[in-house]
mmCIF file of C-alpha atoms in Angstrom:
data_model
loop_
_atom_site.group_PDB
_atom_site.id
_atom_site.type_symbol
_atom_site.label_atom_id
_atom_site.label_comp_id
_atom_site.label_asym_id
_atom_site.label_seq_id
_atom_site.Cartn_x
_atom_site.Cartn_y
_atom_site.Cartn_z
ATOM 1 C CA UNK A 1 0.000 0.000 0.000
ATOM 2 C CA UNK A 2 1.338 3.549 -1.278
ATOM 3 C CA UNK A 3 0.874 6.780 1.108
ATOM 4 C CA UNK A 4 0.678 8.593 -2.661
ATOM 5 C CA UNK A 5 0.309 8.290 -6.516
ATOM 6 C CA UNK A 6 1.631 10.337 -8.916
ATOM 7 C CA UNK A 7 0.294 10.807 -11.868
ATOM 8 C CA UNK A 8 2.962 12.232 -14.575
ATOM 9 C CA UNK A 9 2.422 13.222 -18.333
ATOM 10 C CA UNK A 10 3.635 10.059 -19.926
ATOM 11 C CA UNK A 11 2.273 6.951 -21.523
ATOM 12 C CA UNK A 12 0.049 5.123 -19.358
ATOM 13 C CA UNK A 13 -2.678 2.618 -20.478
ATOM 14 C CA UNK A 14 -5.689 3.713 -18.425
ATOM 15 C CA UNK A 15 -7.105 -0.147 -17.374
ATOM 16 C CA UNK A 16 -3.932 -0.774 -15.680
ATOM 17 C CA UNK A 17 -3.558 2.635 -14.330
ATOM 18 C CA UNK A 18 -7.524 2.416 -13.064
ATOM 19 C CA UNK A 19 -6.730 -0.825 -11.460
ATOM 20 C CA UNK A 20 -3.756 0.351 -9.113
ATOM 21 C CA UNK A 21 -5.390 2.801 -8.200
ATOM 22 C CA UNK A 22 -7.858 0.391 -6.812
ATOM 23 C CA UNK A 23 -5.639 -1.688 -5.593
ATOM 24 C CA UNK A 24 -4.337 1.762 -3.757
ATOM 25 C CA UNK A 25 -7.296 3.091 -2.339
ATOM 26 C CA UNK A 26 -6.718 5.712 0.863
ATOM 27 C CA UNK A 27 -3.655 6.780 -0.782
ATOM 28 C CA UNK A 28 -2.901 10.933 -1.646
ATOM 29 C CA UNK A 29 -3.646 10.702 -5.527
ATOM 30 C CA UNK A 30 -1.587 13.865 -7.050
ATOM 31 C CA UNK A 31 -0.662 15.189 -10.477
ATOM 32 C CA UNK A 32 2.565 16.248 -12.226
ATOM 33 C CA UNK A 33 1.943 18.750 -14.995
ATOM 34 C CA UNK A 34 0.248 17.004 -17.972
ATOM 35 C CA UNK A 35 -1.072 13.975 -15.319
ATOM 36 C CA UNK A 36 -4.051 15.950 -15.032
ATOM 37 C CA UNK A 37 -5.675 15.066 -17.836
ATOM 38 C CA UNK A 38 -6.408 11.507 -16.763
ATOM 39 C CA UNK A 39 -7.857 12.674 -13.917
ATOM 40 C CA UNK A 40 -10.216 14.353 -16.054
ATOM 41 C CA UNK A 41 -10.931 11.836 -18.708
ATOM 42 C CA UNK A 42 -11.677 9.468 -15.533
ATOM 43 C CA UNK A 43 -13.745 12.084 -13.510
ATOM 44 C CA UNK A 44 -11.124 11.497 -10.885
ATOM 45 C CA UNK A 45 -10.462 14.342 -8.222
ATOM 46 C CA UNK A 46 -6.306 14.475 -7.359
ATOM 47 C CA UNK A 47 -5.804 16.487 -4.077
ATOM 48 C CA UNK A 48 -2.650 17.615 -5.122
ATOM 49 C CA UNK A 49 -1.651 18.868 -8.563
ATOM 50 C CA UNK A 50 1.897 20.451 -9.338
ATOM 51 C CA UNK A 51 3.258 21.996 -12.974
ATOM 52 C CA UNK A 52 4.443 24.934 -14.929
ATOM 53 C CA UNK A 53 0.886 23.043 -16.991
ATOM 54 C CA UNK A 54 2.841 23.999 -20.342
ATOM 55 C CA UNK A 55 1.156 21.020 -22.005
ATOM 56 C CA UNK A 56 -2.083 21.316 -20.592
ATOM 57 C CA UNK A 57 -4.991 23.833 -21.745
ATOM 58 C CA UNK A 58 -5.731 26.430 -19.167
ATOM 59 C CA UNK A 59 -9.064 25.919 -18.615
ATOM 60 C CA UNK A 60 -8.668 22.848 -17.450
ATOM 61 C CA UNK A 61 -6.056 24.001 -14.842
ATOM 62 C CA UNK A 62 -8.657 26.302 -13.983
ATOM 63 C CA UNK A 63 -11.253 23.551 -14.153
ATOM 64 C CA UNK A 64 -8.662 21.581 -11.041
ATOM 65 C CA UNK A 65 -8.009 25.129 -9.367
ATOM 66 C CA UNK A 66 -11.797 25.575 -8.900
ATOM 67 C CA UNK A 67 -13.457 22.432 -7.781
ATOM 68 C CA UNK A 68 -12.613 23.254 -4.056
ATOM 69 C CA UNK A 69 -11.231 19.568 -3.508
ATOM 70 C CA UNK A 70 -7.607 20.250 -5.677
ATOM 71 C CA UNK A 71 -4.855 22.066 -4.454
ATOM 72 C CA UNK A 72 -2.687 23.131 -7.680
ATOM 73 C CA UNK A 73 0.453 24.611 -7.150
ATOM 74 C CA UNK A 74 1.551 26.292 -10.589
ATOM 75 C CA UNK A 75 5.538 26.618 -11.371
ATOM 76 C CA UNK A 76 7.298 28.792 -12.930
ATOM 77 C CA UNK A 77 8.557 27.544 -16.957
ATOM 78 C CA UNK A 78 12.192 28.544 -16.079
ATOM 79 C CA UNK A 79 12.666 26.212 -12.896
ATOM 80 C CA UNK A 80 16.075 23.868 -12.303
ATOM 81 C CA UNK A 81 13.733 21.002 -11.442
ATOM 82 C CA UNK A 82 11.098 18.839 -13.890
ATOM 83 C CA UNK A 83 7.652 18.780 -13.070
ATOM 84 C CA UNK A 84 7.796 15.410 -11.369
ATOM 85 C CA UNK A 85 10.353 16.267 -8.819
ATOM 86 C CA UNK A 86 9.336 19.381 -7.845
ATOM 87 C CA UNK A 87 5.984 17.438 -7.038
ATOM 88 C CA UNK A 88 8.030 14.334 -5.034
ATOM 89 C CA UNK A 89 9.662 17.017 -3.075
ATOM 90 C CA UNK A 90 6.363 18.643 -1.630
ATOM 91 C CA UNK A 91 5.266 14.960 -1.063
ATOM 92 C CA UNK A 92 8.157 14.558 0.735
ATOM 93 C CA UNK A 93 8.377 17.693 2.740
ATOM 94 C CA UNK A 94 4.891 16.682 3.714
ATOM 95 C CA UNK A 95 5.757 13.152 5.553
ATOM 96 C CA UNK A 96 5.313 10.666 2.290
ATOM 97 C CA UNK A 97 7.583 7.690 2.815
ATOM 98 C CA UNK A 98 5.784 5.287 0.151
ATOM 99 C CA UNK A 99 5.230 6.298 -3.150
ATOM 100 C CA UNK A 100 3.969 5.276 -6.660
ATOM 101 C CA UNK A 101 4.708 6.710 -9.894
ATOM 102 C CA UNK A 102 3.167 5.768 -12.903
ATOM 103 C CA UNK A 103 2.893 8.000 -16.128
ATOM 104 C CA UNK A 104 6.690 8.257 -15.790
ATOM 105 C CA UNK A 105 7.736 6.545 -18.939
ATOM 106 C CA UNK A 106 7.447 6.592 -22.703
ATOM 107 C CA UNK A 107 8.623 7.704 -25.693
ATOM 108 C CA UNK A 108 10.712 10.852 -24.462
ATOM 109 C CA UNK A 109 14.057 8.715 -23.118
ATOM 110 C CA UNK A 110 15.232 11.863 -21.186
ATOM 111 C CA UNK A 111 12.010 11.908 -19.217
ATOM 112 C CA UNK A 112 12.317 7.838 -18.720
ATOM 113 C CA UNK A 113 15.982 8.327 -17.573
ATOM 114 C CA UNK A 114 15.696 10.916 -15.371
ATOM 115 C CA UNK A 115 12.419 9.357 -14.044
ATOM 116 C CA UNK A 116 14.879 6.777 -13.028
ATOM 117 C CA UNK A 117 17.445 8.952 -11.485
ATOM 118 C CA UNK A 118 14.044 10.517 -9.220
ATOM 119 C CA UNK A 119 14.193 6.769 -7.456
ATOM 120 C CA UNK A 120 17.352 7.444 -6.510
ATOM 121 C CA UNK A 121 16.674 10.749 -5.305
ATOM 122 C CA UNK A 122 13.484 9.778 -3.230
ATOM 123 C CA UNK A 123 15.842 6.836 -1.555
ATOM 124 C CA UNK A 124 18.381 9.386 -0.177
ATOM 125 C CA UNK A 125 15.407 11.223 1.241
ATOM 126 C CA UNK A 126 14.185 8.322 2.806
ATOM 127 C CA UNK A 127 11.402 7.936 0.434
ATOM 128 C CA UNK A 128 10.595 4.654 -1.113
ATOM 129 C CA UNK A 129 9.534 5.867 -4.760
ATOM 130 C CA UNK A 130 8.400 3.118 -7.249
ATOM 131 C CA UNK A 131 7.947 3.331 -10.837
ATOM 132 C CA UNK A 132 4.727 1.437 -12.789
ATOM 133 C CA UNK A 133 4.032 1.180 -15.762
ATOM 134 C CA UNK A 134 1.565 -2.179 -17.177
ATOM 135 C CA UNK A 135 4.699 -4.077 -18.328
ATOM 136 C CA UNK A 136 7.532 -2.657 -15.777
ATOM 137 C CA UNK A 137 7.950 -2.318 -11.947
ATOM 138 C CA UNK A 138 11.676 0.217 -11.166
ATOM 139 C CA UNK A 139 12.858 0.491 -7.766
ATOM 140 C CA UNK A 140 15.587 0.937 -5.852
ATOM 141 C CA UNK A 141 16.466 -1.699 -3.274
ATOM 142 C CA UNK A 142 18.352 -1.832 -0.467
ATOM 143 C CA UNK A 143 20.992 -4.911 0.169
ATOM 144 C CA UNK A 144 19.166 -7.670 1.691
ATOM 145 C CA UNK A 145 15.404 -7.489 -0.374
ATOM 146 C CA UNK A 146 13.508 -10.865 -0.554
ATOM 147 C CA UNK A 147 11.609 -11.497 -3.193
ATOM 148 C CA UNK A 148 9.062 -14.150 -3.266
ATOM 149 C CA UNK A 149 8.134 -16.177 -6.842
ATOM 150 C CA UNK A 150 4.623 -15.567 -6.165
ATOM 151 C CA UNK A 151 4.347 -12.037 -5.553
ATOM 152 C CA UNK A 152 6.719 -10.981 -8.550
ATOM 153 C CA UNK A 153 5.793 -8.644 -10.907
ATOM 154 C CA UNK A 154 6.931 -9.888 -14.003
ATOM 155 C CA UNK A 155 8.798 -13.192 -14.574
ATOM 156 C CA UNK A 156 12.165 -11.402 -15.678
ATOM 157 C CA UNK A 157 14.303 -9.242 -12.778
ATOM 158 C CA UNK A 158 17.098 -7.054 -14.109
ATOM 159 C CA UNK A 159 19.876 -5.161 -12.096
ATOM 160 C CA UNK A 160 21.432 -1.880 -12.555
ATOM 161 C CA UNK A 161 24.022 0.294 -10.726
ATOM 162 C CA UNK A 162 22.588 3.419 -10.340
ATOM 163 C CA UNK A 163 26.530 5.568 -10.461
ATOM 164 C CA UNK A 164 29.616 3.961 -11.111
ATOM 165 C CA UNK A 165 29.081 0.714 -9.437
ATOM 166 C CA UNK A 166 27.885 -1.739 -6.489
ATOM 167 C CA UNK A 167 30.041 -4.045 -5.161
ATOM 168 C CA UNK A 168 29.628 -7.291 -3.647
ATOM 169 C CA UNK A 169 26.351 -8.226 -5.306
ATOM 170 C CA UNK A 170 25.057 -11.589 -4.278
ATOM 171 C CA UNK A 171 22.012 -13.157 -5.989
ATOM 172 C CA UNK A 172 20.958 -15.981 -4.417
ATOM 173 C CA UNK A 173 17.221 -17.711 -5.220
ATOM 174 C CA UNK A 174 17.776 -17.055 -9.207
ATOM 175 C CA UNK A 175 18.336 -18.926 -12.292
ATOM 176 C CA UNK A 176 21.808 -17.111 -13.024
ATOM 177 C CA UNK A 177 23.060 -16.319 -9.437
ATOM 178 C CA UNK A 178 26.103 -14.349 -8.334
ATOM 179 C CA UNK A 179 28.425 -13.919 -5.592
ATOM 180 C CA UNK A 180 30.190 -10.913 -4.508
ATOM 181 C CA UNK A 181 30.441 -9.199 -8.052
ATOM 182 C CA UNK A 182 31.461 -5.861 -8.732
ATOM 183 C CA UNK A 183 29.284 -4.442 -10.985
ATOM 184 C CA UNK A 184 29.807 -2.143 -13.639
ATOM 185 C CA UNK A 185 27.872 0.317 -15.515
ATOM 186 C CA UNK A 186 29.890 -1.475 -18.412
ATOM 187 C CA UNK A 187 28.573 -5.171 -17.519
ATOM 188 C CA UNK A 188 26.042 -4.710 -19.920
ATOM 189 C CA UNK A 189 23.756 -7.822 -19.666
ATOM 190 C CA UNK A 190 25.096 -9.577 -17.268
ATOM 191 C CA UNK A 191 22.618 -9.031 -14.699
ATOM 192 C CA UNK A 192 19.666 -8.373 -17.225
ATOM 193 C CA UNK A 193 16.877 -10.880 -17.535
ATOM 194 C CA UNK A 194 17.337 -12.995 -14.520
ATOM 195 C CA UNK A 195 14.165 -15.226 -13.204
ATOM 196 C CA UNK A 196 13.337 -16.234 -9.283
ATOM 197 C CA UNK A 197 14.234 -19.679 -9.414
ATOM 198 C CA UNK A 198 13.491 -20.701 -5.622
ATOM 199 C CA UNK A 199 10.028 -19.647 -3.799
ATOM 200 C CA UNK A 200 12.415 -16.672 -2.770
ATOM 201 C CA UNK A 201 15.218 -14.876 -3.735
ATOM 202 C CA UNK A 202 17.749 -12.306 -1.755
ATOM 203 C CA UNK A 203 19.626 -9.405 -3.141
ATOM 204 C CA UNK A 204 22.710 -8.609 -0.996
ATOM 205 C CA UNK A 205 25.630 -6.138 -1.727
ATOM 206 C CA UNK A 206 28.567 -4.103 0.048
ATOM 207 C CA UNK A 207 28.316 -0.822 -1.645
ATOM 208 C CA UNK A 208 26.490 1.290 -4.418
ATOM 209 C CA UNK A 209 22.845 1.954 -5.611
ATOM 210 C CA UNK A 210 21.244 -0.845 -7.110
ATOM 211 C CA UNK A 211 17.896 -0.186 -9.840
ATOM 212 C CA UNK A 212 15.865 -3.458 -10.209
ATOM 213 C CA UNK A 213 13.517 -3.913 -13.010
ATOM 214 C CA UNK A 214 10.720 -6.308 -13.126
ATOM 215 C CA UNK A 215 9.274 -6.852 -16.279
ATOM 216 C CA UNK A 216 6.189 -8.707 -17.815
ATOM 217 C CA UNK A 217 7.853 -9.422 -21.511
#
């Protein structure tokens, strides 16, 4: 269970999106920027909304500002941070701990990447910030994270250092496990498409920031 959603301005498939949300009920829902609009196209209130709104039309940022349930904070277009973060860090400021992102990828690989780079952000604020999309699951873990077969996103796991490297990764419970590797940025798919083998599996490691991927295909 999430303390928040974000909603950002990227693809997202709206059954999948409806469902978490579900899945996720009691928790803040909130907009970044363009996120806004599926709030509207599902008559869905946000309490929080948070943008420059560059790519959304003003009446319906007016539409939000008005309904006496939204609290939109607008940005200003020349700002050092995206949309997104500037949204994570008033969810943080305000006591979130646990938070979903979805909306947060797509065809703009800037916006994926530095989606990415927000999880490791959110982890060094003590913030446990997830991204979702219907075929992907990105977080970053901590060294000793159990996984369990049956509550696994998607059947492949994938591992990334997050900087220049994380040493002393151990995989034990997969199909292709390691012990104390360094790995590098420049590994390149060694530690891509793994599978939980056993009805668990641990991550462990000495150093570094470590991005798993779950994925569905």
């Amino acid at each position: 269970m999430f303390d928040a959603v974000i909603i950002s301005g990227g693809n997202i498939e709206e059954d999948f999106a409806l469902d978490f949300l579900e899945k996720n009920k009691g928790a803040l829902l909130a907009a970044a920027d363009g996120g806004l609009r599926f709030y509207d196209r599902n008559n869905l209130t946000p309490q929080l909304a948070v943008g420059d709104f560059d790519s959304v039309p003003e009446e319906l940022v007016q539409k939000f500002e008005q309904n006496g349930k939204t609290e939109v904070l607008r940005l200003c277009p020349q700002k050092d941070d995206a949309d997104t973060q500037s949204l994570l860090k008033i969810l943080v400021s305000r006591g979130v701990r646990k938070c979903a992102l979805l909306g947060g990828t797509g065809t703009r690989l800037d916006h994926v990447f530095a989606n990415l780079e927000l999880l490791v952000y959110a982890k060094r604020q003590g913030c446990c910030l997830e991204l979702y999309d219907s075929h992907n699951r990105a977080a970053v873990i901590s060294s000793g994270e159990v996984l369990r077969r049956e509550q696994q996103f998607g059947k492949y796991v994938s591992f990334f250092p997050m900087g220049c490297e994380v040493t002393g990764l151990t995989l034990r419970g997969f199909r292709y496990p390691l012990t104390e590797h360094h790995l590098l940025a420049s590994d390149g798919g060694l530690t891509v498409s793994n599978e939980i083998q056993d009805k668990e599996a641990r991550i462990t490691f000495s150093s570094g920031t470590l991005l798993m991927i779950m994925s569905r295909d």
